[in-house]
Coordinates of C-alpha atoms in Angstrom, one line a residue:
M1 CA 108.1 64.3 107.5
G2 CA 109.7 66.6 110.0
S3 CA 108.9 70.2 111.0
V4 CA 110.8 73.1 112.5
V5 CA 109.7 76.4 114.0
L6 CA 111.1 79.5 112.5
Q7 CA 110.8 83.1 113.5
L8 CA 110.5 85.6 110.6
G9 CA 112.1 89.0 110.4
H10 CA 110.2 92.3 110.6
T11 CA 109.0 91.3 114.1
F12 CA 106.5 89.0 112.3
D13 CA 106.6 86.2 114.9
I14 CA 104.7 83.3 113.5
L15 CA 105.1 79.5 113.4
I16 CA 106.0 77.9 110.1
R17 CA 105.4 74.3 109.4
Q18 CA 108.4 73.6 107.2
R19 CA 108.5 70.4 105.2
I20 CA 112.0 69.1 104.9
V21 CA 111.7 65.9 103.0
A22 CA 109.1 64.7 100.5
K23 CA 109.0 61.6 98.3
G24 CA 112.5 60.7 99.5
R25 CA 114.2 63.9 98.4
T26 CA 115.2 67.2 99.9
L27 CA 112.9 70.0 98.7
T28 CA 114.2 73.2 97.1
T29 CA 114.7 76.4 99.0
R30 CA 111.5 77.8 97.5
Q31 CA 109.4 74.9 98.6
R32 CA 110.9 74.9 102.1
H33 CA 109.5 78.3 102.7
D34 CA 105.9 77.2 102.2
G35 CA 104.1 77.2 105.5
E36 CA 101.1 78.2 107.5
I37 CA 100.0 81.1 109.8
R38 CA 97.7 80.5 112.7
D39 CA 94.7 82.9 112.3
A40 CA 92.0 83.7 114.8
V41 CA 89.2 83.5 112.1
H42 CA 90.3 80.9 109.6
G43 CA 92.5 78.5 111.6
F44 CA 95.6 78.0 109.4
I45 CA 96.3 80.3 106.5
R46 CA 98.5 78.7 103.9
V47 CA 101.4 80.9 102.7
E48 CA 103.5 80.1 99.6
H49 CA 107.2 81.1 99.1
D50 CA 106.6 84.2 97.0
E51 CA 103.8 85.3 99.4
W52 CA 106.2 85.1 102.3
R53 CA 108.5 87.5 100.4
L54 CA 105.7 90.0 99.9
L55 CA 104.4 89.5 103.4
N56 CA 107.8 90.4 104.9
S57 CA 108.2 93.4 102.7
P58 CA 107.7 96.9 104.3
Y59 CA 104.7 97.5 102.1
L60 CA 102.7 94.7 103.8
Q61 CA 104.4 95.1 107.2
R62 CA 103.1 98.7 107.3
L63 CA 99.6 97.3 107.6
R64 CA 100.5 95.9 111.1
K65 CA 100.4 99.5 112.2
I66 CA 96.9 100.4 110.7
H67 CA 93.9 99.5 112.8
Q68 CA 91.1 97.8 110.9
L69 CA 88.3 99.7 112.7
A70 CA 90.1 103.0 113.5
M71 CA 89.5 104.1 117.1
T72 CA 86.6 101.6 117.6
Y73 CA 88.8 100.0 120.3
L74 CA 87.8 102.9 122.5
V75 CA 84.3 101.6 122.4
Y76 CA 84.9 97.8 121.9
P77 CA 88.2 97.1 123.7
G78 CA 88.8 94.0 121.7
A79 CA 88.7 95.8 118.3
S80 CA 92.4 96.3 118.1
H81 CA 93.0 94.1 115.1
K82 CA 95.0 95.4 112.2
R83 CA 94.8 95.6 108.4
L84 CA 97.5 92.9 108.0
E85 CA 95.4 90.2 109.6
H86 CA 92.4 91.1 107.4
S87 CA 94.6 91.1 104.2
L88 CA 95.9 87.6 105.1
G89 CA 92.3 86.4 105.6
V90 CA 91.2 87.8 102.3
M91 CA 94.2 86.1 100.6
E92 CA 93.3 82.7 102.2
L93 CA 89.6 83.0 101.2
A94 CA 90.4 84.1 97.7
G95 CA 92.6 81.0 97.2
R96 CA 89.7 78.8 98.4
V97 CA 87.2 80.4 96.1
Y98 CA 89.6 80.1 93.1
D99 CA 90.1 76.4 93.8
T100 CA 86.3 76.0 93.9
I101 CA 85.3 77.9 90.8
T102 CA 88.1 76.2 88.7
D103 CA 87.3 72.7 89.9
K104 CA 85.9 70.9 86.8
R105 CA 84.0 68.5 89.0
R106 CA 81.9 71.5 90.1
A107 CA 82.1 74.1 87.4
R108 CA 80.5 74.2 84.0
T109 CA 83.3 72.9 81.8
E110 CA 82.4 74.8 78.7
I111 CA 82.9 78.1 80.6
L112 CA 86.2 77.0 82.0
D113 CA 87.4 75.8 78.6
R114 CA 86.6 79.1 77.0
Y115 CA 88.7 81.0 79.5
V116 CA 91.5 78.5 79.3
L117 CA 91.7 78.7 75.6
A118 CA 91.3 82.5 75.7
K119 CA 94.2 83.1 78.1
P120 CA 97.9 82.3 77.2
K121 CA 98.8 82.2 80.9
D122 CA 97.9 79.1 82.9
W123 CA 95.6 78.7 85.8
G124 CA 98.5 78.6 88.3
Y125 CA 99.6 82.1 87.2
W126 CA 96.1 83.5 87.8
R127 CA 95.7 81.8 91.2
K128 CA 99.0 83.5 92.3
V129 CA 97.9 86.8 90.9
L130 CA 94.5 86.6 92.7
R131 CA 96.1 85.8 96.0
M132 CA 98.7 88.6 95.6
A133 CA 95.9 91.0 94.7
A134 CA 93.9 90.0 97.8
L135 CA 97.0 90.5 99.9
C136 CA 97.6 93.9 98.4
H137 CA 94.1 95.3 98.1
D138 CA 94.4 97.5 101.3
L139 CA 98.0 98.6 100.8
G140 CA 96.9 102.3 100.4
H141 CA 95.0 102.8 103.6
L142 CA 95.8 105.9 105.6
P143 CA 96.2 105.8 109.4
F144 CA 93.0 104.5 111.1
S145 CA 91.7 103.3 107.8
H146 CA 88.4 104.9 106.6
A147 CA 88.2 107.3 109.5
A148 CA 90.9 109.5 108.0
E149 CA 89.9 109.1 104.4
G150 CA 86.9 110.1 102.3
T151 CA 86.6 113.8 102.0
L152 CA 90.0 114.4 103.5
L153 CA 91.7 112.9 100.5
P154 CA 92.1 114.9 97.3
D155 CA 89.3 114.6 94.8
G156 CA 89.7 111.4 92.8
V157 CA 92.0 109.7 95.3
S158 CA 90.9 106.8 97.4
H159 CA 92.7 104.1 99.4
E160 CA 92.1 101.8 96.4
S161 CA 93.8 104.1 94.0
I162 CA 96.7 104.5 96.3
S163 CA 96.9 100.7 96.6
A164 CA 97.1 100.5 92.8
E165 CA 99.8 103.2 92.6
L166 CA 101.9 101.2 95.1
I167 CA 101.5 97.9 93.3
L168 CA 102.6 99.6 90.0
S169 CA 105.4 101.6 91.7
E170 CA 109.1 101.3 90.9
E171 CA 109.7 100.4 94.6
M172 CA 107.6 97.2 94.3
A173 CA 108.8 96.3 90.8
P174 CA 111.7 94.1 92.0
T175 CA 109.3 92.2 94.2
W176 CA 107.1 91.2 91.2
E177 CA 110.0 90.5 88.9
S178 CA 111.4 88.0 91.4
M179 CA 108.3 85.8 91.5
G180 CA 108.1 82.6 89.5
D181 CA 110.1 81.8 86.4
E182 CA 108.9 84.8 84.5
G183 CA 107.7 87.1 87.4
L184 CA 104.2 88.5 87.9
D185 CA 102.8 91.4 85.9
P186 CA 102.0 94.1 88.5
L187 CA 99.2 95.5 86.2
D188 CA 97.4 92.1 86.4
I189 CA 97.7 92.3 90.2
A190 CA 96.5 95.9 90.3
K191 CA 93.5 95.2 88.0
I192 CA 92.3 92.3 90.2
A193 CA 92.9 94.1 93.4
V194 CA 91.0 97.4 92.8
G195 CA 89.2 97.1 89.4
A196 CA 89.5 99.3 86.3
S197 CA 88.0 102.5 87.7
R198 CA 90.7 102.8 90.5
L199 CA 93.7 102.3 88.2
P200 CA 95.9 105.4 87.4
E201 CA 95.4 106.8 83.9
T202 CA 98.9 106.0 83.0
A203 CA 98.0 102.3 83.2
G204 CA 96.0 102.7 80.0
V205 CA 93.2 100.4 81.2
K206 CA 89.6 101.5 80.7
N207 CA 87.8 98.1 81.2
L208 CA 88.6 94.6 82.4
I209 CA 88.0 91.5 80.3
D210 CA 85.4 89.0 81.6
W211 CA 88.0 86.8 83.2
E212 CA 89.6 89.7 85.1
I213 CA 86.1 90.9 86.2
L214 CA 85.4 87.5 87.6
L215 CA 88.6 87.5 89.6
H216 CA 88.1 91.0 90.8
D217 CA 84.6 90.0 91.9
V218 CA 86.1 87.2 94.0
I219 CA 87.6 89.9 96.1
A220 CA 85.0 92.8 95.8
H221 CA 81.6 91.3 95.0
D222 CA 78.7 92.7 97.0
A223 CA 77.4 89.4 98.3
L224 CA 80.1 86.9 97.4
G225 CA 83.4 88.9 97.8
V226 CA 85.9 87.5 100.2
D227 CA 86.9 91.1 101.4
R228 CA 83.4 91.4 102.9
I229 CA 83.3 87.9 104.1
D230 CA 86.5 88.3 106.1
Y231 CA 85.9 91.7 107.5
L232 CA 82.5 90.8 108.8
L233 CA 83.7 87.6 110.5
R234 CA 86.9 89.3 111.8
D235 CA 85.2 92.5 113.1
S236 CA 82.4 90.4 114.7
L237 CA 85.0 88.3 116.5
H238 CA 87.1 91.2 117.8
T239 CA 84.2 93.4 118.9
G240 CA 82.3 90.5 120.4
V241 CA 79.2 91.4 118.4
A242 CA 77.7 88.1 117.2
Y243 CA 75.6 89.7 114.4
G244 CA 78.5 89.5 112.0
R245 CA 78.7 85.7 111.9
F246 CA 77.2 83.5 109.2
D247 CA 77.9 80.2 107.6
H248 CA 80.7 81.3 105.4
L249 CA 82.0 77.8 104.7
R250 CA 78.8 76.9 103.0
L251 CA 78.9 80.1 101.0
L252 CA 82.5 79.5 99.8
D253 CA 81.5 75.9 98.8
T254 CA 78.6 77.0 96.6
I255 CA 80.2 79.9 94.6
R256 CA 80.4 79.1 90.9
I257 CA 81.1 80.7 87.5
L258 CA 77.7 80.7 85.9
P259 CA 76.0 82.1 82.8
R260 CA 74.6 85.6 83.6
S261 CA 71.2 84.3 82.6
S262 CA 69.6 81.3 80.8
R263 CA 69.9 83.3 77.5
S264 CA 73.4 84.7 78.0
D265 CA 76.8 83.4 76.8
S266 CA 78.7 85.7 79.2
A267 CA 79.7 84.5 82.6
A268 CA 79.5 85.9 86.1
L269 CA 80.3 84.9 89.7
G270 CA 77.2 83.2 91.1
L271 CA 75.8 80.6 93.5
E272 CA 74.4 77.2 93.6
E273 CA 70.9 77.3 95.0
G274 CA 72.1 75.8 98.3
G275 CA 74.1 78.9 99.0
V276 CA 71.2 81.4 98.8
H277 CA 70.4 81.4 102.5
T278 CA 73.9 81.9 103.6
A279 CA 74.3 84.8 101.1
E280 CA 71.2 86.3 102.7
S281 CA 72.8 85.8 106.1
L282 CA 75.9 87.7 104.9
L283 CA 73.9 90.7 103.8
L284 CA 71.9 90.7 107.0
A285 CA 75.1 90.5 109.0
R286 CA 76.4 93.5 107.0
Y287 CA 73.3 95.5 107.9
F288 CA 73.4 94.7 111.6
M289 CA 77.2 95.3 111.9
F290 CA 76.7 98.7 110.4
M291 CA 73.9 99.5 112.8
Q292 CA 75.7 98.1 115.9
V293 CA 79.4 98.8 115.3
Y294 CA 80.3 100.8 112.2
N295 CA 77.7 103.5 112.9
H296 CA 78.1 103.5 116.7
R297 CA 77.7 107.0 118.1
V298 CA 80.9 107.0 120.2
R299 CA 82.9 105.6 117.4
A300 CA 81.5 108.4 115.2
A301 CA 82.7 111.0 117.7
Y302 CA 86.3 109.7 117.6
D303 CA 86.2 109.7 113.8
V304 CA 85.3 113.4 114.0
H305 CA 88.0 114.2 116.6
L306 CA 90.6 112.3 114.6
R307 CA 89.8 114.2 111.4
D308 CA 89.8 117.5 113.3
F309 CA 93.2 116.7 114.7
L310 CA 94.7 115.7 111.3
S311 CA 93.3 118.7 109.7
E312 CA 94.6 121.0 112.4
R313 CA 98.0 119.4 112.1
E314 CA 97.8 120.1 108.3
V315 CA 98.4 116.5 107.6
L316 CA 95.4 116.2 105.4
P317 CA 94.3 116.5 102.7
L318 CA 97.2 114.3 101.7
T319 CA 99.0 115.6 98.6
D320 CA 102.0 113.3 98.8
I321 CA 100.9 109.7 98.4
S322 CA 104.3 108.3 97.6
W323 CA 105.7 105.3 99.4
G324 CA 108.3 107.6 101.0
K325 CA 105.4 109.5 102.7
L326 CA 103.2 106.5 103.5
R327 CA 105.8 104.3 105.1
T328 CA 106.1 106.6 108.1
F329 CA 102.4 107.6 108.1
T330 CA 100.7 105.0 110.3
D331 CA 98.5 104.9 113.5
I332 CA 101.7 104.8 115.6
E333 CA 103.0 108.2 114.4
V334 CA 99.5 109.8 114.8
L335 CA 99.0 108.4 118.3
V336 CA 102.4 109.6 119.4
D337 CA 101.6 113.0 117.9
I338 CA 98.2 113.1 119.7
Q339 CA 99.9 112.4 123.0
K340 CA 102.5 115.1 122.6
V341 CA 100.0 117.7 121.4
S342 CA 97.6 117.0 124.2
A343 CA 100.3 118.0 126.7
S344 CA 101.1 121.2 124.9
Q345 CA 98.5 123.8 125.8
S346 CA 99.9 126.3 123.4
H347 CA 99.3 124.1 120.4
S348 CA 96.3 124.9 118.1
A349 CA 95.3 121.2 118.1
H350 CA 95.7 120.8 121.9
I351 CA 91.9 120.7 122.7
V352 CA 91.0 118.0 120.2
A353 CA 94.1 116.0 121.1
K354 CA 93.2 116.2 124.8
R355 CA 89.6 115.0 124.1
I356 CA 91.0 111.9 122.5
E357 CA 93.6 111.2 125.2
E358 CA 91.2 111.8 128.0
R359 CA 88.2 110.2 126.3
D360 CA 86.2 113.4 126.6
H361 CA 84.4 112.9 123.3
F362 CA 81.5 114.9 121.9
R363 CA 78.0 113.5 122.6
T364 CA 75.2 112.9 120.1
V365 CA 72.5 115.5 120.4
Y366 CA 70.6 114.6 117.3
S367 CA 70.3 111.5 115.1
I368 CA 68.1 111.9 112.0
T369 CA 65.2 109.6 111.8
P370 CA 63.6 108.2 108.6
Q371 CA 60.4 110.1 109.3
E372 CA 62.2 113.4 109.6
K373 CA 64.2 112.7 106.5
K374 CA 61.0 112.2 104.6
R375 CA 59.6 115.4 105.9
A376 CA 62.7 117.4 105.2
S377 CA 65.7 116.0 103.2
N378 CA 67.9 118.7 104.7
A379 CA 66.8 118.2 108.3
L380 CA 70.4 117.6 109.5
E381 CA 71.6 120.8 107.9
Q382 CA 68.7 122.7 109.5
Y383 CA 69.5 121.5 113.0
R384 CA 73.2 122.0 112.5
S385 CA 72.7 125.6 111.3
H386 CA 70.4 126.4 114.3
L387 CA 72.9 124.9 116.8
E388 CA 75.9 126.7 115.3
Q389 CA 74.1 130.1 115.6
E390 CA 73.3 129.4 119.3
I391 CA 76.3 127.7 120.7
G392 CA 79.0 128.4 118.0
A393 CA 80.3 126.4 115.0
A394 CA 83.3 125.1 116.9
N395 CA 80.9 123.3 119.3
V396 CA 78.9 121.4 116.6
R397 CA 80.1 118.6 114.5
A398 CA 78.3 116.4 111.9
W399 CA 79.0 112.8 111.1
S400 CA 77.4 110.8 108.4
Q401 CA 77.5 107.3 107.0
P402 CA 76.3 108.0 103.5
R403 CA 73.5 105.9 102.0
R404 CA 75.1 103.1 100.1
D405 CA 73.9 101.8 96.9
S406 CA 71.6 98.9 97.1
V407 CA 73.3 95.5 96.9
D408 CA 73.5 94.1 93.4
T409 CA 71.1 91.1 93.4
A410 CA 71.3 90.4 89.7
F411 CA 74.0 87.8 90.0
P412 CA 73.1 84.3 88.8
V413 CA 71.8 81.4 91.0
R414 CA 71.6 77.8 89.5
S415 CA 68.8 75.7 90.8
S416 CA 68.8 72.0 91.4
Q417 CA 67.0 71.7 88.0
N418 CA 69.9 73.5 86.3
R419 CA 67.8 76.6 85.8
I420 CA 69.5 80.0 86.0
Q421 CA 67.7 82.9 87.8
S422 CA 68.9 86.0 89.5
F423 CA 69.7 86.1 93.3
G424 CA 66.9 88.8 93.6
E425 CA 64.4 86.3 92.2
A426 CA 65.7 83.4 94.3
S427 CA 65.7 85.4 97.6
V428 CA 62.6 86.9 99.2
V429 CA 64.3 87.8 102.6
L430 CA 66.1 90.9 101.3
E431 CA 63.2 92.5 99.6
N432 CA 62.6 95.0 102.4
L433 CA 66.1 95.2 103.9
P434 CA 67.0 98.9 104.3
T435 CA 70.5 100.1 103.4
P436 CA 72.5 101.1 106.5
E437 CA 73.0 104.8 106.9
A438 CA 73.3 107.3 109.8
S439 CA 73.6 111.0 110.3
L440 CA 74.5 112.5 113.6
L441 CA 75.1 115.9 115.2
L442 CA 77.6 116.0 118.1
V443 CA 78.4 118.6 120.7
P444 CA 80.7 118.8 123.8
S445 CA 79.4 117.1 126.9
E446 CA 79.2 120.5 128.7
S447 CA 76.9 121.8 125.9
L448 CA 74.7 118.7 125.7
A449 CA 71.8 119.9 127.9
E450 CA 71.5 123.3 126.2
A451 CA 71.9 121.8 122.7
T452 CA 69.2 119.2 123.5
E453 CA 66.7 121.9 124.5
L454 CA 67.5 123.8 121.3
V455 CA 66.9 120.8 119.1
E456 CA 63.7 119.9 120.9
S457 CA 62.3 123.5 120.5
Y458 CA 63.3 123.9 116.9
E459 CA 60.5 123.9 114.3
L460 CA 61.7 121.9 111.3
E461 CA 61.0 123.6 108.0
V462 CA 59.3 120.9 105.9
S463 CA 60.5 120.7 102.3

């Protein structure tokens, strides 16, 4: 067996191990394009022929220009990794989980047989769909990922819904039609990538069937989803914050399709008992990464400045979410624009652009505490209003990481005695784990001393 080194187009410089001869015969063109990518987190990521085609498309290559953690690299210099790396990692992990949950040596055969009999398409088709969905789940991210999204997108629009629109678009249709003997159904890919609630109304899908829910959960499950597994490991590596690490290999090896309960005929993604502790570790890692990285005060300040800049430039809210708009709407264009505007004193966005360029970010003057929130649920609004009256609304910015729903702990766990119980029953560690949230008020550095005195002297009105 020999190997050659290739250099792919679209500046995607990677090494491919290309198998030339197998079993005494030359492989087909399709087989020759199977290969591997060296990844900082997972070692080698295996890439199949059709996946190369998608990977080298402009839709995926655009993610090379979207930072995974927005401007967090201004706090943690190593956090310069991009959405493409993450998408590749999610695809690799999704394939591993699929192979585990469909392995009849490990799975409950009666559940697998029911799904095999219920679906006209074979297991190989759904494995390909799942991996394509994992690769495409973040296609719709705006520049700097979540920092420019949320309230700045029109109501009812999210990066997930944009991803679904792209997957189902006319532009991507030839890509799906060219895959396999009969092609791939883009609606299957969109359903697995984003779930039913994020699909456009024109798709005509209100709910997913059980099998589709299982595959979507492989990507998006609260405690078992490979999206979360990859971003925690990847963000931890690149920021240098060790809190995000956990024994993910053990977790991947213990994921199963299980009955939802001992009395249920329906199935759900679940765990063997041996994976409970590493699932707990994942959820603890998530909490600590939010508190140490995602909710970092300086990161929050740059999120605010980026949003102010894009709003001032009238880029957002984004009304055109077509591929024609998105393909030239990446971090690169925004950073070039920031640099130009920061040098133009006559521009209305000059001040905020200059703050980003010169790292003269706003400082945190107030961070709401759990005690104050119990005393007054609107404590942040009270302090904000008071500061705006005294130092001006232009000098006060609020940033919040909204309280997230509690993690779903109802998924099944199978004990060594073959008894089914919920993860919540099997785990006692997470009973008192708080959900990560943060709310900050920020002011210019030149106003920090005055603003601090104003906050300290203010009498909070208890609600």
